[in-house]
PDB file of N, CA and C in Angstrom:
ATOM      1  N   MET A  10      -9.979 -38.775  38.283  1.00  0.00           N
ATOM      2  CA  MET A  10     -10.325 -37.483  37.784  1.00  0.00           C
ATOM      3  C   MET A  10     -11.658 -37.594  37.049  1.00  0.00           C
ATOM      4  N   ALA A  11     -12.578 -36.751  37.392  1.00  0.00           N
ATOM      5  CA  ALA A  11     -13.913 -36.805  36.807  1.00  0.00           C
ATOM      6  C   ALA A  11     -13.918 -36.029  35.505  1.00  0.00           C
ATOM      7  N   PRO A  12     -14.640 -36.498  34.494  1.00  0.00           N
ATOM      8  CA  PRO A  12     -14.703 -35.767  33.229  1.00  0.00           C
ATOM      9  C   PRO A  12     -15.440 -34.442  33.418  1.00  0.00           C
ATOM     10  N   ALA A  13     -14.987 -33.438  32.706  1.00  0.00           N
ATOM     11  CA  ALA A  13     -15.605 -32.112  32.806  1.00  0.00           C
ATOM     12  C   ALA A  13     -16.945 -32.119  32.105  1.00  0.00           C
ATOM     13  N   SER A  14     -17.877 -31.373  32.666  1.00  0.00           N
ATOM     14  CA  SER A  14     -19.193 -31.324  32.049  1.00  0.00           C
ATOM     15  C   SER A  14     -19.145 -30.466  30.780  1.00  0.00           C
ATOM     16  N   ALA A  15     -20.163 -30.599  29.962  1.00  0.00           N
ATOM     17  CA  ALA A  15     -20.225 -29.853  28.703  1.00  0.00           C
ATOM     18  C   ALA A  15     -20.316 -28.354  28.973  1.00  0.00           C
ATOM     19  N   LEU A  16     -21.018 -27.979  30.038  1.00  0.00           N
ATOM     20  CA  LEU A  16     -21.156 -26.556  30.354  1.00  0.00           C
ATOM     21  C   LEU A  16     -19.809 -25.959  30.739  1.00  0.00           C
ATOM     22  N   THR A  17     -19.046 -26.683  31.544  1.00  0.00           N
ATOM     23  CA  THR A  17     -17.729 -26.189  31.960  1.00  0.00           C
ATOM     24  C   THR A  17     -16.809 -26.057  30.758  1.00  0.00           C
ATOM     25  N   SER A  18     -16.852 -27.025  29.859  1.00  0.00           N
ATOM     26  CA  SER A  18     -16.017 -26.965  28.660  1.00  0.00           C
ATOM     27  C   SER A  18     -16.414 -25.793  27.771  1.00  0.00           C
ATOM     28  N   ALA A  19     -17.708 -25.560  27.620  1.00  0.00           N
ATOM     29  CA  ALA A  19     -18.173 -24.464  26.784  1.00  0.00           C
ATOM     30  C   ALA A  19     -17.778 -23.113  27.381  1.00  0.00           C
ATOM     31  N   VAL A  20     -17.880 -22.980  28.696  1.00  0.00           N
ATOM     32  CA  VAL A  20     -17.512 -21.721  29.358  1.00  0.00           C
ATOM     33  C   VAL A  20     -16.014 -21.478  29.217  1.00  0.00           C
ATOM     34  N   MET A  21     -15.216 -22.517  29.407  1.00  0.00           N
ATOM     35  CA  MET A  21     -13.762 -22.370  29.276  1.00  0.00           C
ATOM     36  C   MET A  21     -13.378 -22.028  27.839  1.00  0.00           C
ATOM     37  N   LEU A  22     -14.043 -22.666  26.876  1.00  0.00           N
ATOM     38  CA  LEU A  22     -13.775 -22.363  25.471  1.00  0.00           C
ATOM     39  C   LEU A  22     -14.146 -20.918  25.152  1.00  0.00           C
ATOM     40  N   PHE A  23     -15.286 -20.462  25.644  1.00  0.00           N
ATOM     41  CA  PHE A  23     -15.737 -19.089  25.410  1.00  0.00           C
ATOM     42  C   PHE A  23     -14.738 -18.088  25.969  1.00  0.00           C
ATOM     43  N   PHE A  24     -14.350 -18.264  27.229  1.00  0.00           N
ATOM     44  CA  PHE A  24     -13.407 -17.336  27.837  1.00  0.00           C
ATOM     45  C   PHE A  24     -12.025 -17.444  27.202  1.00  0.00           C
ATOM     46  N   GLY A  25     -11.648 -18.610  26.752  1.00  0.00           N
ATOM     47  CA  GLY A  25     -10.370 -18.771  26.058  1.00  0.00           C
ATOM     48  C   GLY A  25     -10.347 -18.012  24.737  1.00  0.00           C
ATOM     49  N   VAL A  26     -11.436 -18.103  23.990  1.00  0.00           N
ATOM     50  CA  VAL A  26     -11.515 -17.386  22.712  1.00  0.00           C
ATOM     51  C   VAL A  26     -11.533 -15.884  22.949  1.00  0.00           C
ATOM     52  N   ILE A  27     -12.302 -15.428  23.918  1.00  0.00           N
ATOM     53  CA  ILE A  27     -12.349 -13.997  24.238  1.00  0.00           C
ATOM     54  C   ILE A  27     -10.973 -13.501  24.660  1.00  0.00           C
ATOM     55  N   THR A  28     -10.273 -14.257  25.495  1.00  0.00           N
ATOM     56  CA  THR A  28      -8.935 -13.873  25.944  1.00  0.00           C
ATOM     57  C   THR A  28      -7.973 -13.808  24.764  1.00  0.00           C
ATOM     58  N   PHE A  29      -8.056 -14.786  23.869  1.00  0.00           N
ATOM     59  CA  PHE A  29      -7.183 -14.811  22.690  1.00  0.00           C
ATOM     60  C   PHE A  29      -7.422 -13.577  21.820  1.00  0.00           C
ATOM     61  N   ILE A  30      -8.682 -13.232  21.595  1.00  0.00           N
ATOM     62  CA  ILE A  30      -9.001 -12.070  20.765  1.00  0.00           C
ATOM     63  C   ILE A  30      -8.491 -10.791  21.417  1.00  0.00           C
ATOM     64  N   ILE A  31      -8.666 -10.655  22.720  1.00  0.00           N
ATOM     65  CA  ILE A  31      -8.201  -9.449  23.418  1.00  0.00           C
ATOM     66  C   ILE A  31      -6.683  -9.344  23.347  1.00  0.00           C
ATOM     67  N   ILE A  32      -5.989 -10.459  23.542  1.00  0.00           N
ATOM     68  CA  ILE A  32      -4.520 -10.434  23.486  1.00  0.00           C
ATOM     69  C   ILE A  32      -4.043 -10.082  22.081  1.00  0.00           C
ATOM     70  N   MET A  33      -4.715 -10.594  21.047  1.00  0.00           N
ATOM     71  CA  MET A  33      -4.312 -10.296  19.676  1.00  0.00           C
ATOM     72  C   MET A  33      -4.594  -8.833  19.308  1.00  0.00           C
ATOM     73  N   LEU A  34      -5.652  -8.249  19.843  1.00  0.00           N
ATOM     74  CA  LEU A  34      -6.014  -6.879  19.517  1.00  0.00           C
ATOM     75  C   LEU A  34      -5.401  -5.845  20.456  1.00  0.00           C
ATOM     76  N   LEU A  35      -4.724  -6.279  21.503  1.00  0.00           N
ATOM     77  CA  LEU A  35      -4.166  -5.355  22.483  1.00  0.00           C
ATOM     78  C   LEU A  35      -3.188  -4.342  21.868  1.00  0.00           C
ATOM     79  N   PRO A  36      -2.255  -4.753  20.998  1.00  0.00           N
ATOM     80  CA  PRO A  36      -1.365  -3.737  20.397  1.00  0.00           C
ATOM     81  C   PRO A  36      -2.126  -2.687  19.586  1.00  0.00           C
ATOM     82  N   ALA A  37      -3.165  -3.101  18.856  1.00  0.00           N
ATOM     83  CA  ALA A  37      -3.938  -2.143  18.066  1.00  0.00           C
ATOM     84  C   ALA A  37      -4.701  -1.195  18.976  1.00  0.00           C
ATOM     85  N   ILE A  38      -5.250  -1.709  20.066  1.00  0.00           N
ATOM     86  CA  ILE A  38      -5.981  -0.860  21.013  1.00  0.00           C
ATOM     87  C   ILE A  38      -5.035   0.139  21.655  1.00  0.00           C
ATOM     88  N   MET A  39      -3.845  -0.309  22.035  1.00  0.00           N
ATOM     89  CA  MET A  39      -2.870   0.599  22.631  1.00  0.00           C
ATOM     90  C   MET A  39      -2.424   1.661  21.632  1.00  0.00           C
ATOM     91  N   GLU A  40      -2.259   1.280  20.355  1.00  0.00           N
ATOM     92  CA  GLU A  40      -1.854   2.249  19.334  1.00  0.00           C
ATOM     93  C   GLU A  40      -2.949   3.288  19.111  1.00  0.00           C
ATOM     94  N   LEU A  41      -4.199   2.884  19.199  1.00  0.00           N
ATOM     95  CA  LEU A  41      -5.295   3.838  19.039  1.00  0.00           C
ATOM     96  C   LEU A  41      -5.353   4.816  20.205  1.00  0.00           C
ATOM     97  N   LYS A  42      -5.053   4.343  21.404  1.00  0.00           N
ATOM     98  CA  LYS A  42      -5.101   5.223  22.571  1.00  0.00           C
ATOM     99  C   LYS A  42      -3.920   6.190  22.598  1.00  0.00           C
ATOM    100  N   LYS A  43      -2.722   5.700  22.253  1.00  0.00           N
ATOM    101  CA  LYS A  43      -1.534   6.544  22.292  1.00  0.00           C
ATOM    102  C   LYS A  43      -0.709   6.283  21.028  1.00  0.00           C
ATOM    103  N   PRO A  44      -1.031   6.943  19.908  1.00  0.00           N
ATOM    104  CA  PRO A  44      -0.331   6.679  18.650  1.00  0.00           C
ATOM    105  C   PRO A  44       1.118   7.157  18.691  1.00  0.00           C
ATOM    106  N   ARG A  45       1.995   6.394  18.040  1.00  0.00           N
ATOM    107  CA  ARG A  45       3.409   6.755  17.976  1.00  0.00           C
ATOM    108  C   ARG A  45       3.670   7.774  16.881  1.00  0.00           C
ATOM    109  N   ASP A  46       2.868   7.727  15.809  1.00  0.00           N
ATOM    110  CA  ASP A  46       3.051   8.626  14.676  1.00  0.00           C
ATOM    111  C   ASP A  46       2.080   9.796  14.810  1.00  0.00           C
ATOM    112  N   ALA A  47       2.565  10.987  14.527  1.00  0.00           N
ATOM    113  CA  ALA A  47       1.724  12.173  14.663  1.00  0.00           C
ATOM    114  C   ALA A  47       0.752  12.340  13.510  1.00  0.00           C
ATOM    115  N   GLY A  48       0.889  11.532  12.474  1.00  0.00           N
ATOM    116  CA  GLY A  48      -0.033  11.606  11.347  1.00  0.00           C
ATOM    117  C   GLY A  48       0.555  12.369  10.178  1.00  0.00           C
ATOM    118  N   PRO A  49      -0.285  12.752   9.223  1.00  0.00           N
ATOM    119  CA  PRO A  49       0.216  13.451   8.030  1.00  0.00           C
ATOM    120  C   PRO A  49       0.868  14.779   8.381  1.00  0.00           C
ATOM    121  N   LYS A  50       1.894  15.090   7.660  1.00  0.00           N
ATOM    122  CA  LYS A  50       2.626  16.330   7.898  1.00  0.00           C
ATOM    123  C   LYS A  50       2.168  17.394   6.908  1.00  0.00           C
ATOM    124  N   ILE A  51       2.310  18.637   7.281  1.00  0.00           N
ATOM    125  CA  ILE A  51       2.009  19.745   6.386  1.00  0.00           C
ATOM    126  C   ILE A  51       3.218  19.946   5.481  1.00  0.00           C
ATOM    127  N   LEU A  52       2.960  20.013   4.168  1.00  0.00           N
ATOM    128  CA  LEU A  52       4.052  20.174   3.211  1.00  0.00           C
ATOM    129  C   LEU A  52       4.601  21.592   3.274  1.00  0.00           C
ATOM    130  N   GLU A  53       5.926  21.670   3.189  1.00  0.00           N
ATOM    131  CA  GLU A  53       6.568  22.980   3.128  1.00  0.00           C
ATOM    132  C   GLU A  53       6.438  23.509   1.703  1.00  0.00           C
ATOM    133  N   ASP A  54       6.780  24.762   1.506  1.00  0.00           N
ATOM    134  CA  ASP A  54       6.644  25.389   0.183  1.00  0.00           C
ATOM    135  C   ASP A  54       7.497  24.687  -0.870  1.00  0.00           C
ATOM    136  N   TYR A  55       8.753  24.373  -0.540  1.00  0.00           N
ATOM    137  CA  TYR A  55       9.622  23.754  -1.542  1.00  0.00           C
ATOM    138  C   TYR A  55       9.170  22.330  -1.871  1.00  0.00           C
ATOM    139  N   GLU A  56       8.579  21.626  -0.906  1.00  0.00           N
ATOM    140  CA  GLU A  56       8.063  20.291  -1.192  1.00  0.00           C
ATOM    141  C   GLU A  56       6.853  20.379  -2.113  1.00  0.00           C
ATOM    142  N   GLN A  57       5.985  21.349  -1.870  1.00  0.00           N
ATOM    143  CA  GLN A  57       4.802  21.529  -2.716  1.00  0.00           C
ATOM    144  C   GLN A  57       5.207  21.924  -4.128  1.00  0.00           C
ATOM    145  N   ASN A  58       6.251  22.745  -4.263  1.00  0.00           N
ATOM    146  CA  ASN A  58       6.730  23.129  -5.592  1.00  0.00           C
ATOM    147  C   ASN A  58       7.255  21.918  -6.343  1.00  0.00           C
ATOM    148  N   GLY A  59       7.932  21.007  -5.651  1.00  0.00           N
ATOM    149  CA  GLY A  59       8.429  19.787  -6.294  1.00  0.00           C
ATOM    150  C   GLY A  59       7.295  18.912  -6.786  1.00  0.00           C
ATOM    151  N   ILE A  60       6.232  18.825  -6.009  1.00  0.00           N
ATOM    152  CA  ILE A  60       5.072  18.026  -6.422  1.00  0.00           C
ATOM    153  C   ILE A  60       4.408  18.664  -7.634  1.00  0.00           C
ATOM    154  N   ASN A  61       4.296  19.987  -7.641  1.00  0.00           N
ATOM    155  CA  ASN A  61       3.697  20.673  -8.788  1.00  0.00           C
ATOM    156  C   ASN A  61       4.549  20.489 -10.035  1.00  0.00           C
ATOM    157  N   LEU A  62       5.882  20.486  -9.879  1.00  0.00           N
ATOM    158  CA  LEU A  62       6.767  20.281 -11.015  1.00  0.00           C
ATOM    159  C   LEU A  62       6.562  18.887 -11.608  1.00  0.00           C
ATOM    160  N   LEU A  63       6.452  17.887 -10.760  1.00  0.00           N
ATOM    161  CA  LEU A  63       6.208  16.524 -11.253  1.00  0.00           C
ATOM    162  C   LEU A  63       4.867  16.444 -11.965  1.00  0.00           C
ATOM    163  N   ARG A  64       3.856  17.083 -11.426  1.00  0.00           N
ATOM    164  CA  ARG A  64       2.533  17.064 -12.057  1.00  0.00           C
ATOM    165  C   ARG A  64       2.591  17.736 -13.424  1.00  0.00           C
ATOM    166  N   ASP A  65       3.342  18.844 -13.527  1.00  0.00           N
ATOM    167  CA  ASP A  65       3.483  19.527 -14.812  1.00  0.00           C
ATOM    168  C   ASP A  65       4.219  18.656 -15.820  1.00  0.00           C
ATOM    169  N   MET A  66       5.229  17.918 -15.362  1.00  0.00           N
ATOM    170  CA  MET A  66       5.972  17.041 -16.266  1.00  0.00           C
ATOM    171  C   MET A  66       5.071  15.936 -16.799  1.00  0.00           C
ATOM    172  N   GLU A  67       4.198  15.394 -15.963  1.00  0.00           N
ATOM    173  CA  GLU A  67       3.302  14.334 -16.411  1.00  0.00           C
ATOM    174  C   GLU A  67       2.324  14.851 -17.457  1.00  0.00           C
ATOM    175  N   THR A  68       1.836  16.052 -17.288  1.00  0.00           N
ATOM    176  CA  THR A  68       0.846  16.574 -18.237  1.00  0.00           C
ATOM    177  C   THR A  68       1.499  17.072 -19.517  1.00  0.00           C
ATOM    178  N   SER A  69       2.786  17.397 -19.478  1.00  0.00           N
ATOM    179  CA  SER A  69       3.442  17.942 -20.662  1.00  0.00           C
ATOM    180  C   SER A  69       3.977  16.856 -21.592  1.00  0.00           C
ATOM    181  N   VAL A  70       3.905  15.606 -21.216  1.00  0.00           N
ATOM    182  CA  VAL A  70       4.388  14.527 -22.071  1.00  0.00           C
ATOM    183  C   VAL A  70       3.416  14.374 -23.237  1.00  0.00           C
ATOM    184  N   LYS A  71       3.965  14.481 -24.446  1.00  0.00           N
ATOM    185  CA  LYS A  71       3.148  14.333 -25.644  1.00  0.00           C
ATOM    186  C   LYS A  71       3.642  13.115 -26.409  1.00  0.00           C
ATOM    187  N   ILE A  72       2.731  12.435 -27.066  1.00  0.00           N
ATOM    188  CA  ILE A  72       3.084  11.251 -27.821  1.00  0.00           C
ATOM    189  C   ILE A  72       3.578  11.676 -29.197  1.00  0.00           C
ATOM    190  N   ASP A  73       4.778  11.242 -29.526  1.00  0.00           N
ATOM    191  CA  ASP A  73       5.354  11.518 -30.833  1.00  0.00           C
ATOM    192  C   ASP A  73       5.182  10.253 -31.672  1.00  0.00           C
ATOM    193  N   TRP A  74       4.297  10.309 -32.642  1.00  0.00           N
ATOM    194  CA  TRP A  74       3.943   9.115 -33.412  1.00  0.00           C
ATOM    195  C   TRP A  74       5.089   8.626 -34.290  1.00  0.00           C
ATOM    196  N   THR A  75       6.007   9.507 -34.675  1.00  0.00           N
ATOM    197  CA  THR A  75       7.128   9.055 -35.502  1.00  0.00           C
ATOM    198  C   THR A  75       8.034   8.122 -34.715  1.00  0.00           C
ATOM    199  N   ILE A  76       8.256   8.433 -33.460  1.00  0.00           N
ATOM    200  CA  ILE A  76       9.081   7.559 -32.618  1.00  0.00           C
ATOM    201  C   ILE A  76       8.381   6.228 -32.405  1.00  0.00           C
ATOM    202  N   ILE A  77       7.074   6.249 -32.212  1.00  0.00           N
ATOM    203  CA  ILE A  77       6.326   5.003 -32.000  1.00  0.00           C
ATOM    204  C   ILE A  77       6.396   4.132 -33.243  1.00  0.00           C
ATOM    205  N   ARG A  78       6.302   4.731 -34.434  1.00  0.00           N
ATOM    206  CA  ARG A  78       6.402   3.951 -35.682  1.00  0.00           C
ATOM    207  C   ARG A  78       7.785   3.327 -35.822  1.00  0.00           C
ATOM    208  N   GLN A  79       8.835   4.084 -35.490  1.00  0.00           N
ATOM    209  CA  GLN A  79      10.196   3.558 -35.599  1.00  0.00           C
ATOM    210  C   GLN A  79      10.407   2.388 -34.639  1.00  0.00           C
ATOM    211  N   VAL A  80       9.915   2.523 -33.432  1.00  0.00           N
ATOM    212  CA  VAL A  80      10.046   1.435 -32.455  1.00  0.00           C
ATOM    213  C   VAL A  80       9.260   0.215 -32.921  1.00  0.00           C
ATOM    214  N   ALA A  81       8.087   0.424 -33.495  1.00  0.00           N
ATOM    215  CA  ALA A  81       7.286  -0.690 -33.996  1.00  0.00           C
ATOM    216  C   ALA A  81       8.003  -1.409 -35.139  1.00  0.00           C
ATOM    217  N   GLU A  82       8.674  -0.664 -36.025  1.00  0.00           N
ATOM    218  CA  GLU A  82       9.429  -1.286 -37.111  1.00  0.00           C
ATOM    219  C   GLU A  82      10.588  -2.115 -36.567  1.00  0.00           C
ATOM    220  N   ILE A  83      11.265  -1.608 -35.563  1.00  0.00           N
ATOM    221  CA  ILE A  83      12.380  -2.347 -34.958  1.00  0.00           C
ATOM    222  C   ILE A  83      11.875  -3.627 -34.309  1.00  0.00           C
ATOM    223  N   ILE A  84      10.769  -3.526 -33.598  1.00  0.00           N
ATOM    224  CA  ILE A  84      10.211  -4.724 -32.948  1.00  0.00           C
ATOM    225  C   ILE A  84       9.742  -5.728 -33.994  1.00  0.00           C
ATOM    226  N   ALA A  85       9.238  -5.268 -35.137  1.00  0.00           N
ATOM    227  CA  ALA A  85       8.771  -6.178 -36.192  1.00  0.00           C
ATOM    228  C   ALA A  85       9.947  -6.946 -36.798  1.00  0.00           C
ATOM    229  N   ILE A  86      11.136  -6.375 -36.817  1.00  0.00           N
ATOM    230  CA  ILE A  86      12.312  -7.041 -37.381  1.00  0.00           C
ATOM    231  C   ILE A  86      12.872  -8.101 -36.436  1.00  0.00           C
ATOM    232  N   LEU A  87      12.723  -7.945 -35.145  1.00  0.00           N
ATOM    233  CA  LEU A  87      13.344  -8.831 -34.168  1.00  0.00           C
ATOM    234  C   LEU A  87      13.008 -10.319 -34.354  1.00  0.00           C
ATOM    235  N   PRO A  88      11.774 -10.731 -34.606  1.00  0.00           N
ATOM    236  CA  PRO A  88      11.520 -12.175 -34.773  1.00  0.00           C
ATOM    237  C   PRO A  88      12.251 -12.791 -35.960  1.00  0.00           C
ATOM    238  N   SER A  89      12.531 -12.020 -37.010  1.00  0.00           N
ATOM    239  CA  SER A  89      13.224 -12.578 -38.165  1.00  0.00           C
ATOM    240  C   SER A  89      14.719 -12.741 -37.920  1.00  0.00           C
ATOM    241  N   LEU A  90      15.243 -12.221 -36.831  1.00  0.00           N
ATOM    242  CA  LEU A  90      16.677 -12.353 -36.519  1.00  0.00           C
ATOM    243  C   LEU A  90      17.025 -13.722 -35.939  1.00  0.00           C
ATOM    244  N   GLU A  91      16.034 -14.439 -35.467  1.00  0.00           N
ATOM    245  CA  GLU A  91      16.303 -15.748 -34.880  1.00  0.00           C
ATOM    246  C   GLU A  91      16.622 -16.750 -35.987  1.00  0.00           C
ATOM    247  N   PRO A  92      17.573 -17.683 -35.754  1.00  0.00           N
ATOM    248  CA  PRO A  92      17.926 -18.667 -36.806  1.00  0.00           C
ATOM    249  C   PRO A  92      16.858 -19.713 -37.014  1.00  0.00           C
TER     250      PRO A  92
END
């Protein structure tokens, strides 16, 4: 068996790498051509109202400093409880 020339090896390596890349990207290419998911959906009225309610709840949260002070006092006592 005669050793393969450098040109033949380089050509085979090139086509092997190209084939590998095409095989690895084939599922993505097929998904782009014919997607399984229809994409984002239009929100119905009741779904949009739920999102607005959550947004209102987030903005209506106010910090009560008395509760924060009480929690800080409790946390300050915890290290002294260890023997």
